[in-house]
PDB file of C-alpha atoms and ligand atoms in Angstrom:
ATOM      1  CA  MET A   1     322.835 192.312 271.741  1.00 69.00           C
ATOM      2  CA  THR A   2     319.805 194.941 270.786  1.00 82.00           C
ATOM      3  CA  ARG A   3     316.335 193.162 270.155  1.00 87.00           C
ATOM      4  CA  ALA A   4     315.163 192.887 266.456  1.00 92.00           C
ATOM      5  CA  PRO A   5     312.186 195.272 265.632  1.00 95.00           C
ATOM      6  CA  GLU A   6     308.986 193.556 266.089  1.00 97.00           C
ATOM      7  CA  TYR A   7     308.551 193.199 262.047  1.00 97.00           C
ATOM      8  CA  VAL A   8     311.675 191.506 261.432  1.00 97.00           C
ATOM      9  CA  ALA A   9     311.637 189.199 264.653  1.00 97.00           C
ATOM     10  CA  TYR A  10     308.128 187.881 263.990  1.00 97.00           C
ATOM     11  CA  ALA A  11     307.950 186.888 260.471  1.00 97.00           C
ATOM     12  CA  HIS A  12     311.965 186.093 260.343  1.00 97.00           C
ATOM     13  CA  MET A  13     312.729 188.569 257.777  1.00 98.00           C
ATOM     14  CA  ASP A  14     316.455 188.647 258.534  1.00 97.00           C
ATOM     15  CA  GLN A  15     316.541 184.626 257.814  1.00 97.00           C
ATOM     16  CA  LEU A  16     314.118 185.472 254.929  1.00 98.00           C
ATOM     17  CA  HIS A  17     316.646 187.754 253.509  1.00 97.00           C
ATOM     18  CA  GLU A  18     320.032 184.923 253.583  1.00 98.00           C
ATOM     19  CA  LEU A  19     317.923 182.683 251.418  1.00 98.00           C
ATOM     20  CA  GLN A  20     318.662 184.528 248.068  1.00 97.00           C
ATOM     21  CA  ARG A  21     322.048 183.371 247.753  1.00 97.00           C
ATOM     22  CA  PRO A  22     323.355 183.738 243.536  1.00 98.00           C
ATOM     23  CA  ARG A  23     326.039 182.101 242.826  1.00 98.00           C
ATOM     24  CA  SER A  24     327.090 183.871 240.181  1.00 98.00           C
ATOM     25  CA  ASP A  25     327.640 187.661 239.158  1.00 97.00           C
ATOM     26  CA  ALA A  26     325.272 187.866 236.491  1.00 97.00           C
ATOM     27  CA  ARG A  27     322.655 190.731 236.579  1.00 94.00           C
ATOM     28  CA  GLY A  28     319.878 188.496 236.281  1.00 96.00           C
ATOM     29  CA  GLU A  29     320.129 185.750 238.920  1.00 98.00           C
ATOM     30  CA  LEU A  30     319.080 187.373 242.162  1.00 98.00           C
ATOM     31  CA  ASN A  31     315.826 188.092 240.437  1.00 98.00           C
ATOM     32  CA  PHE A  32     315.444 184.518 239.076  1.00 98.00           C
ATOM     33  CA  ILE A  33     316.312 183.516 243.062  1.00 98.00           C
ATOM     34  CA  LEU A  34     313.647 185.829 244.615  1.00 98.00           C
ATOM     35  CA  LEU A  35     310.983 184.916 242.037  1.00 98.00           C
ATOM     36  CA  SER A  36     310.951 181.354 242.531  1.00 98.00           C
ATOM     37  CA  HIS A  37     310.917 181.892 245.978  1.00 98.00           C
ATOM     38  CA  VAL A  38     307.770 184.070 245.948  1.00 98.00           C
ATOM     39  CA  LYS A  39     306.572 181.200 243.500  1.00 98.00           C
ATOM     40  CA  GLU A  40     307.258 178.347 246.070  1.00 98.00           C
ATOM     41  CA  LEU A  41     305.276 180.323 248.865  1.00 98.00           C
ATOM     42  CA  LEU A  42     302.121 181.221 246.796  1.00 98.00           C
ATOM     43  CA  PHE A  43     301.956 177.738 245.530  1.00 98.00           C
ATOM     44  CA  ARG A  44     301.886 177.109 249.221  1.00 98.00           C
ATOM     45  CA  ALA A  45     299.424 179.653 249.896  1.00 98.00           C
ATOM     46  CA  VAL A  46     297.247 178.236 246.883  1.00 98.00           C
ATOM     47  CA  ALA A  47     297.452 174.325 248.400  1.00 98.00           C
ATOM     48  CA  ASP A  48     296.451 175.949 251.975  1.00 98.00           C
ATOM     49  CA  ASP A  49     293.361 177.959 250.260  1.00 98.00           C
ATOM     50  CA  LEU A  50     292.493 174.302 248.584  1.00 98.00           C
ATOM     51  CA  ASP A  51     292.943 172.363 251.390  1.00 98.00           C
ATOM     52  CA  VAL A  52     290.691 174.555 253.334  1.00 98.00           C
ATOM     53  CA  ALA A  53     287.649 174.106 250.362  1.00 98.00           C
ATOM     54  CA  ARG A  54     288.190 170.642 250.559  1.00 98.00           C
ATOM     55  CA  LYS A  55     287.395 170.645 254.395  1.00 98.00           C
ATOM     56  CA  ALA A  56     284.414 172.581 254.075  1.00 98.00           C
ATOM     57  CA  LEU A  57     282.907 170.266 251.065  1.00 98.00           C
ATOM     58  CA  ALA A  58     283.514 167.298 253.519  1.00 98.00           C
ATOM     59  CA  ARG A  59     281.391 169.009 256.131  1.00 98.00           C
ATOM     60  CA  ASP A  60     278.747 169.987 253.344  1.00 98.00           C
ATOM     61  CA  ASP A  61     279.483 173.887 253.390  1.00 98.00           C
ATOM     62  CA  ALA A  62     279.528 174.874 249.493  1.00 98.00           C
ATOM     63  CA  ALA A  63     279.549 178.145 250.047  1.00 98.00           C
ATOM     64  CA  GLY A  64     282.122 178.293 252.295  1.00 98.00           C
ATOM     65  CA  ALA A  65     284.195 175.945 249.923  1.00 98.00           C
ATOM     66  CA  CYS A  66     283.040 178.404 246.978  1.00 98.00           C
ATOM     67  CA  LEU A  67     284.693 181.271 249.138  1.00 98.00           C
ATOM     68  CA  ASP A  68     288.037 179.697 249.611  1.00 98.00           C
ATOM     69  CA  LEU A  69     288.605 178.634 246.179  1.00 98.00           C
ATOM     70  CA  ALA A  70     287.740 182.173 245.170  1.00 98.00           C
ATOM     71  CA  ARG A  71     290.748 183.181 247.934  1.00 98.00           C
ATOM     72  CA  ALA A  72     292.706 180.437 245.822  1.00 98.00           C
ATOM     73  CA  THR A  73     292.279 181.939 242.481  1.00 98.00           C
ATOM     74  CA  ARG A  74     292.811 185.872 243.903  1.00 98.00           C
ATOM     75  CA  THR A  75     296.839 184.064 244.345  1.00 98.00           C
ATOM     76  CA  GLN A  76     296.494 182.320 241.350  1.00 98.00           C
ATOM     77  CA  ARG A  77     296.456 185.484 239.321  1.00 98.00           C
ATOM     78  CA  VAL A  78     299.315 186.836 241.216  1.00 98.00           C
ATOM     79  CA  LEU A  79     301.302 183.711 240.492  1.00 98.00           C
ATOM     80  CA  VAL A  80     300.193 184.444 236.659  1.00 98.00           C
ATOM     81  CA  THR A  81     301.530 187.766 236.807  1.00 98.00           C
ATOM     82  CA  VAL A  82     304.575 187.198 238.909  1.00 97.00           C
ATOM     83  CA  TRP A  83     306.117 185.665 235.125  1.00 97.00           C
ATOM     84  CA  GLU A  84     305.941 189.516 234.074  1.00 97.00           C
ATOM     85  CA  SER A  85     309.092 190.492 236.226  1.00 97.00           C
ATOM     86  CA  MET A  86     310.916 187.354 235.024  1.00 96.00           C
ATOM     87  CA  ASN A  87     310.363 188.191 231.199  1.00 96.00           C
ATOM     88  CA  GLY A  88     312.446 191.614 232.586  1.00 96.00           C
ATOM     89  CA  MET A  89     315.359 189.032 231.769  1.00 97.00           C
ATOM     90  CA  ALA A  90     316.786 189.042 228.293  1.00 97.00           C
ATOM     91  CA  ALA A  91     317.955 185.394 227.128  1.00 98.00           C
ATOM     92  CA  ASP A  92     321.117 186.330 227.310  1.00 98.00           C
ATOM     93  CA  GLU A  93     321.081 187.154 230.503  1.00 98.00           C
ATOM     94  CA  PHE A  94     319.428 184.064 231.585  1.00 98.00           C
ATOM     95  CA  VAL A  95     322.236 182.397 229.381  1.00 98.00           C
ATOM     96  CA  ALA A  96     325.240 184.308 231.231  1.00 98.00           C
ATOM     97  CA  PHE A  97     324.137 181.864 234.397  1.00 98.00           C
ATOM     98  CA  ARG A  98     321.925 179.214 233.451  1.00 98.00           C
ATOM     99  CA  GLN A  99     324.863 176.749 234.120  1.00 97.00           C
ATOM    100  CA  VAL A 100     324.592 177.378 237.670  1.00 98.00           C
ATOM    101  CA  LEU A 101     321.397 175.811 238.076  1.00 97.00           C
ATOM    102  CA  GLY A 102     322.866 172.367 237.285  1.00 97.00           C
ATOM    103  CA  ASP A 103     319.921 169.871 237.002  1.00 97.00           C
ATOM    104  CA  ALA A 104     317.875 171.946 239.116  1.00 97.00           C
ATOM    105  CA  SER A 105     314.412 172.317 237.337  1.00 97.00           C
ATOM    106  CA  GLY A 106     311.096 173.475 238.818  1.00 97.00           C
ATOM    107  CA  ASN A 107     309.896 169.983 238.297  1.00 94.00           C
ATOM    108  CA  GLN A 108     311.797 168.602 241.699  1.00 96.00           C
ATOM    109  CA  SER A 109     309.638 171.538 243.340  1.00 98.00           C
ATOM    110  CA  PHE A 110     307.636 169.432 246.309  1.00 98.00           C
ATOM    111  CA  ALA A 111     305.102 172.271 247.099  1.00 98.00           C
ATOM    112  CA  TYR A 112     304.314 172.455 243.391  1.00 98.00           C
ATOM    113  CA  ARG A 113     303.702 168.829 243.245  1.00 98.00           C
ATOM    114  CA  ALA A 114     301.894 168.978 246.500  1.00 98.00           C
ATOM    115  CA  LEU A 115     299.811 171.849 244.507  1.00 98.00           C
ATOM    116  CA  GLU A 116     299.294 169.345 241.592  1.00 98.00           C
ATOM    117  CA  PHE A 117     298.352 166.457 243.915  1.00 98.00           C
ATOM    118  CA  VAL A 118     295.715 168.553 246.012  1.00 98.00           C
ATOM    119  CA  MET A 119     294.058 169.625 242.700  1.00 98.00           C
ATOM    120  CA  GLY A 120     293.884 165.989 241.745  1.00 98.00           C
ATOM    121  CA  ASN A 121     296.293 165.575 239.046  1.00 98.00           C
ATOM    122  CA  ARG A 122     298.215 162.036 240.974  1.00 98.00           C
ATOM    123  CA  PRO A 123     299.449 159.779 237.997  1.00 97.00           C
ATOM    124  CA  ALA A 124     300.902 156.910 238.814  1.00 97.00           C
ATOM    125  CA  HIS A 125     304.322 157.664 238.585  1.00 97.00           C
ATOM    126  CA  GLN A 126     304.388 161.248 240.299  1.00 97.00           C
ATOM    127  CA  VAL A 127     302.556 158.856 243.256  1.00 98.00           C
ATOM    128  CA  GLU A 128     305.168 156.167 243.358  1.00 98.00           C
ATOM    129  CA  ALA A 129     308.311 158.645 243.366  1.00 97.00           C
ATOM    130  CA  ALA A 130     306.054 160.504 246.430  1.00 97.00           C
ATOM    131  CA  LEU A 131     305.691 157.143 248.516  1.00 97.00           C
ATOM    132  CA  ARG A 132     309.030 156.038 248.087  1.00 97.00           C
ATOM    133  CA  ASP A 133     311.280 159.332 249.009  1.00 95.00           C
ATOM    134  CA  GLY A 134     309.090 162.280 248.532  1.00 96.00           C
ATOM    135  CA  HIS A 135     308.962 165.222 250.806  1.00 97.00           C
ATOM    136  CA  PRO A 136     306.987 164.438 253.678  1.00 97.00           C
ATOM    137  CA  MET A 137     304.301 167.190 252.458  1.00 97.00           C
ATOM    138  CA  LEU A 138     303.589 164.901 249.597  1.00 98.00           C
ATOM    139  CA  ARG A 139     302.985 161.973 251.454  1.00 97.00           C
ATOM    140  CA  ASP A 140     300.674 163.523 253.600  1.00 97.00           C
ATOM    141  CA  GLU A 141     298.424 164.860 250.691  1.00 98.00           C
ATOM    142  CA  LEU A 142     298.188 161.718 248.963  1.00 98.00           C
ATOM    143  CA  ALA A 143     296.677 160.549 252.296  1.00 98.00           C
ATOM    144  CA  LYS A 144     293.653 162.941 251.526  1.00 98.00           C
ATOM    145  CA  PRO A 145     291.575 163.028 248.584  1.00 98.00           C
ATOM    146  CA  SER A 146     291.828 165.629 246.472  1.00 98.00           C
ATOM    147  CA  VAL A 147     289.275 168.767 245.724  1.00 98.00           C
ATOM    148  CA  TYR A 148     287.713 167.341 243.437  1.00 98.00           C
ATOM    149  CA  ASP A 149     287.286 163.820 244.515  1.00 98.00           C
ATOM    150  CA  ALA A 150     285.740 165.998 247.764  1.00 98.00           C
ATOM    151  CA  ALA A 151     283.294 168.126 245.422  1.00 98.00           C
ATOM    152  CA  LEU A 152     282.772 164.600 243.849  1.00 98.00           C
ATOM    153  CA  GLN A 153     281.999 162.883 247.045  1.00 98.00           C
ATOM    154  CA  TYR A 154     279.828 166.317 248.219  1.00 98.00           C
ATOM    155  CA  LEU A 155     277.613 166.058 245.091  1.00 98.00           C
ATOM    156  CA  ALA A 156     277.111 162.232 245.753  1.00 98.00           C
ATOM    157  CA  ARG A 157     275.905 162.971 249.778  1.00 98.00           C
ATOM    158  CA  GLN A 158     273.364 165.586 247.550  1.00 98.00           C
ATOM    159  CA  GLY A 159     271.919 163.413 245.610  1.00 98.00           C
ATOM    160  CA  PHE A 160     273.383 163.580 242.119  1.00 98.00           C
ATOM    161  CA  ALA A 161     274.601 160.063 240.572  1.00 98.00           C
ATOM    162  CA  VAL A 162     278.047 160.250 241.283  1.00 98.00           C
ATOM    163  CA  PRO A 163     279.049 156.993 240.188  1.00 98.00           C
ATOM    164  CA  ALA A 164     280.205 154.638 243.580  1.00 96.00           C
ATOM    165  CA  ASP A 165     283.455 153.902 242.134  1.00 95.00           C
ATOM    166  CA  CYS A 166     284.452 157.786 241.726  1.00 96.00           C
ATOM    167  CA  VAL A 167     283.451 158.425 245.703  1.00 96.00           C
ATOM    168  CA  ALA A 168     284.973 155.327 246.962  1.00 94.00           C
ATOM    169  CA  LYS A 169     288.496 155.069 245.630  1.00 95.00           C
ATOM    170  CA  PRO A 170     291.647 155.370 247.483  1.00 96.00           C
ATOM    171  CA  PRO A 171     293.138 158.837 247.598  1.00 96.00           C
ATOM    172  CA  THR A 172     296.272 157.808 245.728  1.00 97.00           C
ATOM    173  CA  GLN A 173     294.561 156.994 243.102  1.00 97.00           C
ATOM    174  CA  GLN A 174     294.201 159.490 240.714  1.00 97.00           C
ATOM    175  CA  HIS A 175     290.241 160.408 239.349  1.00 97.00           C
ATOM    176  CA  GLU A 176     289.737 159.408 235.356  1.00 97.00           C
ATOM    177  CA  PRO A 177     287.225 161.226 233.395  1.00 97.00           C
ATOM    178  CA  HIS A 178     283.765 159.583 233.603  1.00 98.00           C
ATOM    179  CA  PRO A 179     280.778 159.974 231.209  1.00 98.00           C
ATOM    180  CA  LEU A 180     278.368 159.780 234.109  1.00 98.00           C
ATOM    181  CA  VAL A 181     280.326 162.373 236.225  1.00 98.00           C
ATOM    182  CA  GLU A 182     279.513 164.726 232.963  1.00 98.00           C
ATOM    183  CA  ASP A 183     275.960 163.883 233.438  1.00 98.00           C
ATOM    184  CA  VAL A 184     275.928 165.281 236.752  1.00 98.00           C
ATOM    185  CA  TRP A 185     277.393 168.531 235.833  1.00 98.00           C
ATOM    186  CA  LEU A 186     275.069 168.786 232.358  1.00 98.00           C
ATOM    187  CA  GLU A 187     272.228 168.163 235.033  1.00 98.00           C
ATOM    188  CA  ILE A 188     273.488 170.610 237.358  1.00 98.00           C
ATOM    189  CA  TYR A 189     274.032 173.186 234.641  1.00 98.00           C
ATOM    190  CA  ARG A 190     270.155 172.591 232.890  1.00 98.00           C
ATOM    191  CA  ASP A 191     268.791 173.832 235.804  1.00 98.00           C
ATOM    192  CA  ARG A 192     271.102 175.909 237.933  1.00 97.00           C
ATOM    193  CA  ASP A 193     267.784 177.236 239.533  1.00 98.00           C
ATOM    194  CA  ARG A 194     267.170 173.739 241.013  1.00 98.00           C
ATOM    195  CA  TYR A 195     270.589 173.454 242.104  1.00 98.00           C
ATOM    196  CA  PRO A 196     272.010 177.119 242.943  1.00 98.00           C
ATOM    197  CA  GLU A 197     274.754 175.556 245.781  1.00 98.00           C
ATOM    198  CA  ALA A 198     276.527 173.145 242.994  1.00 98.00           C
ATOM    199  CA  HIS A 199     276.358 175.474 240.190  1.00 98.00           C
ATOM    200  CA  ARG A 200     278.512 178.114 241.967  1.00 98.00           C
ATOM    201  CA  LEU A 201     280.557 175.239 243.504  1.00 98.00           C
ATOM    202  CA  ALA A 202     281.484 174.117 239.744  1.00 98.00           C
ATOM    203  CA  GLU A 203     281.754 177.764 238.659  1.00 98.00           C
ATOM    204  CA  SER A 204     284.473 177.950 241.734  1.00 98.00           C
ATOM    205  CA  LEU A 205     286.393 175.306 240.409  1.00 99.00           C
ATOM    206  CA  LEU A 206     286.630 175.703 237.091  1.00 98.00           C
ATOM    207  CA  GLU A 207     287.963 179.328 237.708  1.00 98.00           C
ATOM    208  CA  VAL A 208     290.343 177.304 240.068  1.00 99.00           C
ATOM    209  CA  ALA A 209     291.404 174.865 236.916  1.00 98.00           C
ATOM    210  CA  TYR A 210     291.391 177.791 234.233  1.00 98.00           C
ATOM    211  CA  GLN A 211     293.641 179.911 236.258  1.00 98.00           C
ATOM    212  CA  PHE A 212     296.026 177.050 236.756  1.00 98.00           C
ATOM    213  CA  SER A 213     295.753 176.661 232.791  1.00 98.00           C
ATOM    214  CA  CYS A 214     296.760 180.024 232.304  1.00 98.00           C
ATOM    215  CA  TRP A 215     299.917 179.840 234.786  1.00 98.00           C
ATOM    216  CA  ARG A 216     301.071 176.486 232.590  1.00 98.00           C
ATOM    217  CA  ALA A 217     300.534 177.999 229.450  1.00 98.00           C
ATOM    218  CA  THR A 218     302.505 181.615 230.442  1.00 98.00           C
ATOM    219  CA  HIS A 219     305.444 179.490 231.803  1.00 98.00           C
ATOM    220  CA  LEU A 220     305.641 178.209 228.466  1.00 98.00           C
ATOM    221  CA  LEU A 221     305.841 181.201 226.845  1.00 98.00           C
ATOM    222  CA  VAL A 222     308.360 182.236 228.860  1.00 98.00           C
ATOM    223  CA  VAL A 223     310.568 178.892 228.455  1.00 98.00           C
ATOM    224  CA  GLU A 224     310.485 179.431 224.709  1.00 98.00           C
ATOM    225  CA  ARG A 225     311.486 183.033 225.349  1.00 98.00           C
ATOM    226  CA  MET A 226     314.713 181.826 227.261  1.00 98.00           C
ATOM    227  CA  LEU A 227     315.337 178.575 225.762  1.00 98.00           C
ATOM    228  CA  GLY A 228     313.797 178.351 222.056  1.00 97.00           C
ATOM    229  CA  GLY A 229     314.353 174.740 221.066  1.00 97.00           C
ATOM    230  CA  LYS A 230     316.737 173.799 224.064  1.00 97.00           C
ATOM    231  CA  SER A 231     316.373 170.946 226.114  1.00 97.00           C
ATOM    232  CA  GLY A 232     315.402 171.568 229.788  1.00 97.00           C
ATOM    233  CA  THR A 233     317.589 171.283 233.115  1.00 96.00           C
ATOM    234  CA  ALA A 234     315.791 168.407 234.209  1.00 95.00           C
ATOM    235  CA  GLY A 235     316.565 166.666 230.696  1.00 94.00           C
ATOM    236  CA  THR A 236     313.282 167.132 229.146  1.00 97.00           C
ATOM    237  CA  ASP A 237     313.011 168.452 225.261  1.00 98.00           C
ATOM    238  CA  GLY A 238     311.778 171.527 227.071  1.00 97.00           C
ATOM    239  CA  ALA A 239     309.527 173.756 225.325  1.00 98.00           C
ATOM    240  CA  PRO A 240     307.470 170.371 223.735  1.00 98.00           C
ATOM    241  CA  TRP A 241     307.706 168.632 226.868  1.00 98.00           C
ATOM    242  CA  LEU A 242     305.742 171.743 228.451  1.00 98.00           C
ATOM    243  CA  ARG A 243     303.357 172.110 225.139  1.00 98.00           C
ATOM    244  CA  ALA A 244     302.067 168.533 226.019  1.00 98.00           C
ATOM    245  CA  ILE A 245     301.798 169.146 229.623  1.00 97.00           C
ATOM    246  CA  ASN A 246     299.446 172.072 228.966  1.00 98.00           C
ATOM    247  CA  GLU A 247     296.894 169.688 227.218  1.00 98.00           C
ATOM    248  CA  HIS A 248     296.065 168.440 230.611  1.00 98.00           C
ATOM    249  CA  ARG A 249     292.841 169.815 232.449  1.00 98.00           C
ATOM    250  CA  PHE A 250     291.895 169.654 235.897  1.00 98.00           C
ATOM    251  CA  PHE A 251     288.904 168.384 236.783  1.00 98.00           C
ATOM    252  CA  PRO A 252     288.449 166.940 233.143  1.00 98.00           C
ATOM    253  CA  GLU A 253     284.628 166.420 232.941  1.00 98.00           C
ATOM    254  CA  LEU A 254     283.989 170.594 233.863  1.00 98.00           C
ATOM    255  CA  TRP A 255     285.681 170.761 230.777  1.00 98.00           C
ATOM    256  CA  THR A 256     284.118 168.553 228.656  1.00 98.00           C
ATOM    257  CA  PHE A 257     280.144 167.856 229.487  1.00 98.00           C
ATOM    258  CA  ARG A 258     279.943 171.934 227.907  1.00 97.00           C
ATOM    259  CA  THR A 259     279.906 170.361 224.635  1.00 98.00           C
ATOM    260  CA  ARG A 260     276.607 168.723 225.428  1.00 97.00           C
ATOM    261  CA  LEU A 261     275.363 171.845 226.854  1.00 97.00           C
TER     262      LEU A 261
HETATM  263  C1  LIG B 301     314.087 181.557 233.249  1.00 90.82           C
HETATM  264  C2  LIG B 301     313.108 180.759 233.536  1.00 90.82           C
HETATM  265  C3  LIG B 301     312.512 179.298 233.555  1.00 90.82           C
HETATM  266  C4  LIG B 301     312.775 178.219 232.624  1.00 90.82           C
HETATM  267  C5  LIG B 301     313.777 178.535 231.333  1.00 90.82           C
HETATM  268  C6  LIG B 301     311.889 177.196 232.863  1.00 90.82           C
HETATM  269  C7  LIG B 301     312.030 176.081 232.178  1.00 90.82           C
HETATM  270  C8  LIG B 301     311.303 174.767 232.432  1.00 90.82           C
HETATM  271  C9  LIG B 301     311.547 173.426 231.708  1.00 90.82           C
HETATM  272  C10 LIG B 301     312.372 173.088 230.059  1.00 90.82           C
HETATM  273  C11 LIG B 301     310.898 172.313 232.257  1.00 90.82           C
HETATM  274  C12 LIG B 301     310.772 171.048 231.697  1.00 90.82           C
HETATM  275  C13 LIG B 301     311.290 170.407 232.830  1.00 90.82           C
HETATM  276  C14 LIG B 301     312.741 170.282 232.240  1.00 90.82           C
HETATM  277  O1  LIG B 301     313.270 169.714 231.853  1.00 90.82           O
HETATM  278  O2  LIG B 301     313.472 171.454 233.376  1.00 90.82           O
HETATM  279  C15 LIG B 301     310.242 173.353 233.792  1.00 90.82           C
HETATM  280  C16 LIG B 301     309.596 172.728 234.447  1.00 90.82           C
HETATM  281  C17 LIG B 301     308.904 173.241 235.144  1.00 90.82           C
HETATM  282  N1  LIG B 301     309.241 174.670 235.720  1.00 90.82           N
HETATM  283 FE1  LIG B 301     310.215 176.394 235.091  1.00 90.82          FE
HETATM  284  N2  LIG B 301     311.734 177.180 233.707  1.00 90.82           N
HETATM  285  C18 LIG B 301     311.510 178.387 234.825  1.00 90.82           C
HETATM  286  C19 LIG B 301     311.302 178.835 235.484  1.00 90.82           C
HETATM  287  C20 LIG B 301     310.835 178.830 236.861  1.00 90.82           C
HETATM  288  C21 LIG B 301     310.024 179.053 237.548  1.00 90.82           C
HETATM  289  C22 LIG B 301     310.443 180.778 238.561  1.00 90.82           C
HETATM  290  C23 LIG B 301     309.310 178.094 238.361  1.00 90.82           C
HETATM  291  C24 LIG B 301     308.420 178.317 240.056  1.00 90.82           C
HETATM  292  C25 LIG B 301     309.033 178.381 241.294  1.00 90.82           C
HETATM  293  C26 LIG B 301     309.161 177.066 237.505  1.00 90.82           C
HETATM  294  C27 LIG B 301     308.210 176.243 237.817  1.00 90.82           C
HETATM  295  C28 LIG B 301     308.279 174.923 237.382  1.00 90.82           C
HETATM  296  C29 LIG B 301     307.636 173.388 237.471  1.00 90.82           C
HETATM  297  C30 LIG B 301     306.911 173.478 238.704  1.00 90.82           C
HETATM  298  C31 LIG B 301     307.700 172.778 236.293  1.00 90.82           C
HETATM  299  C32 LIG B 301     307.388 171.672 236.150  1.00 90.82           C
HETATM  300  C33 LIG B 301     306.020 171.241 235.305  1.00 90.82           C
HETATM  301  C34 LIG B 301     305.191 169.782 235.707  1.00 90.82           C
HETATM  302  O3  LIG B 301     305.877 168.884 236.139  1.00 90.82           O
HETATM  303  O4  LIG B 301     304.058 170.123 235.131  1.00 90.82           O
HETATM  304  N3  LIG B 301     309.779 177.116 236.354  1.00 90.82           N
HETATM  305  N4  LIG B 301     310.648 174.583 233.460  1.00 90.82           N
END
């Protein structure tokens, strides 16, 4: 048997190309699966960068954390742009194969859920489901503080008045917006010459949150383009459900404090 070229062997390219298996002959289905795979892998790439940023914060290396947050942001921009390729599919082309999806829906993606958990969106029902019968990746993630928890813990160690219950809570418990955390960000932005690292960290975190919201907003537009008012395969009412999700903001006080700036 001839040996596969090293390019193929190194990254298992032959196996990779066996994974896209359309269930219909419809024109758009192969691209739909390819893009779903690309997005899954990029979710993991972003989560990995955020994990490294979180570790840097744990050793008080804010500059290192900012580098990895910036790396995550680059990949997030690619994730937003990937929707462009999906939009090459006309709504009637999607209709031609949508039934083969059954009840498959992106909200069953454990890589996406892990990314939401790293970012700090850990609502009780998602946490319970993940701990009950979720992918091991999710249980591993829930044993760690979110990247926002890690940032607040870092700021507390730097002497900022972050409330004790925000820094000492169990990682399975979601951070809830707190007025005293808003005060901390306000202090940093009112005196950035005194707190340049904390200011840089805030801007880097905000960019990650901003790009995440761009992804959600673009997904909603794609859904309206493909489905109009139809319900989703996971049983939600589709666009209205996603519109409500779009209201959510990661790192909440980083958005709200600026009203007072
Ligand atoms: C034609 C393309 C797409 C349509 C029409 C669509 C539609 C929807 C709808 C209606 C929902 C709400 C849940 C439900 O009832 O299914 C949803 C959720 C979701 N979709 Fe898509 N989707 C598309 C492509 C994708 C792709 C390519 C991905 C990424 C791999 C993706 C990731 C997600 C995620 C992660 C959620 C859950 C969001 C959350 O829990 O906050 N979607 N999608």
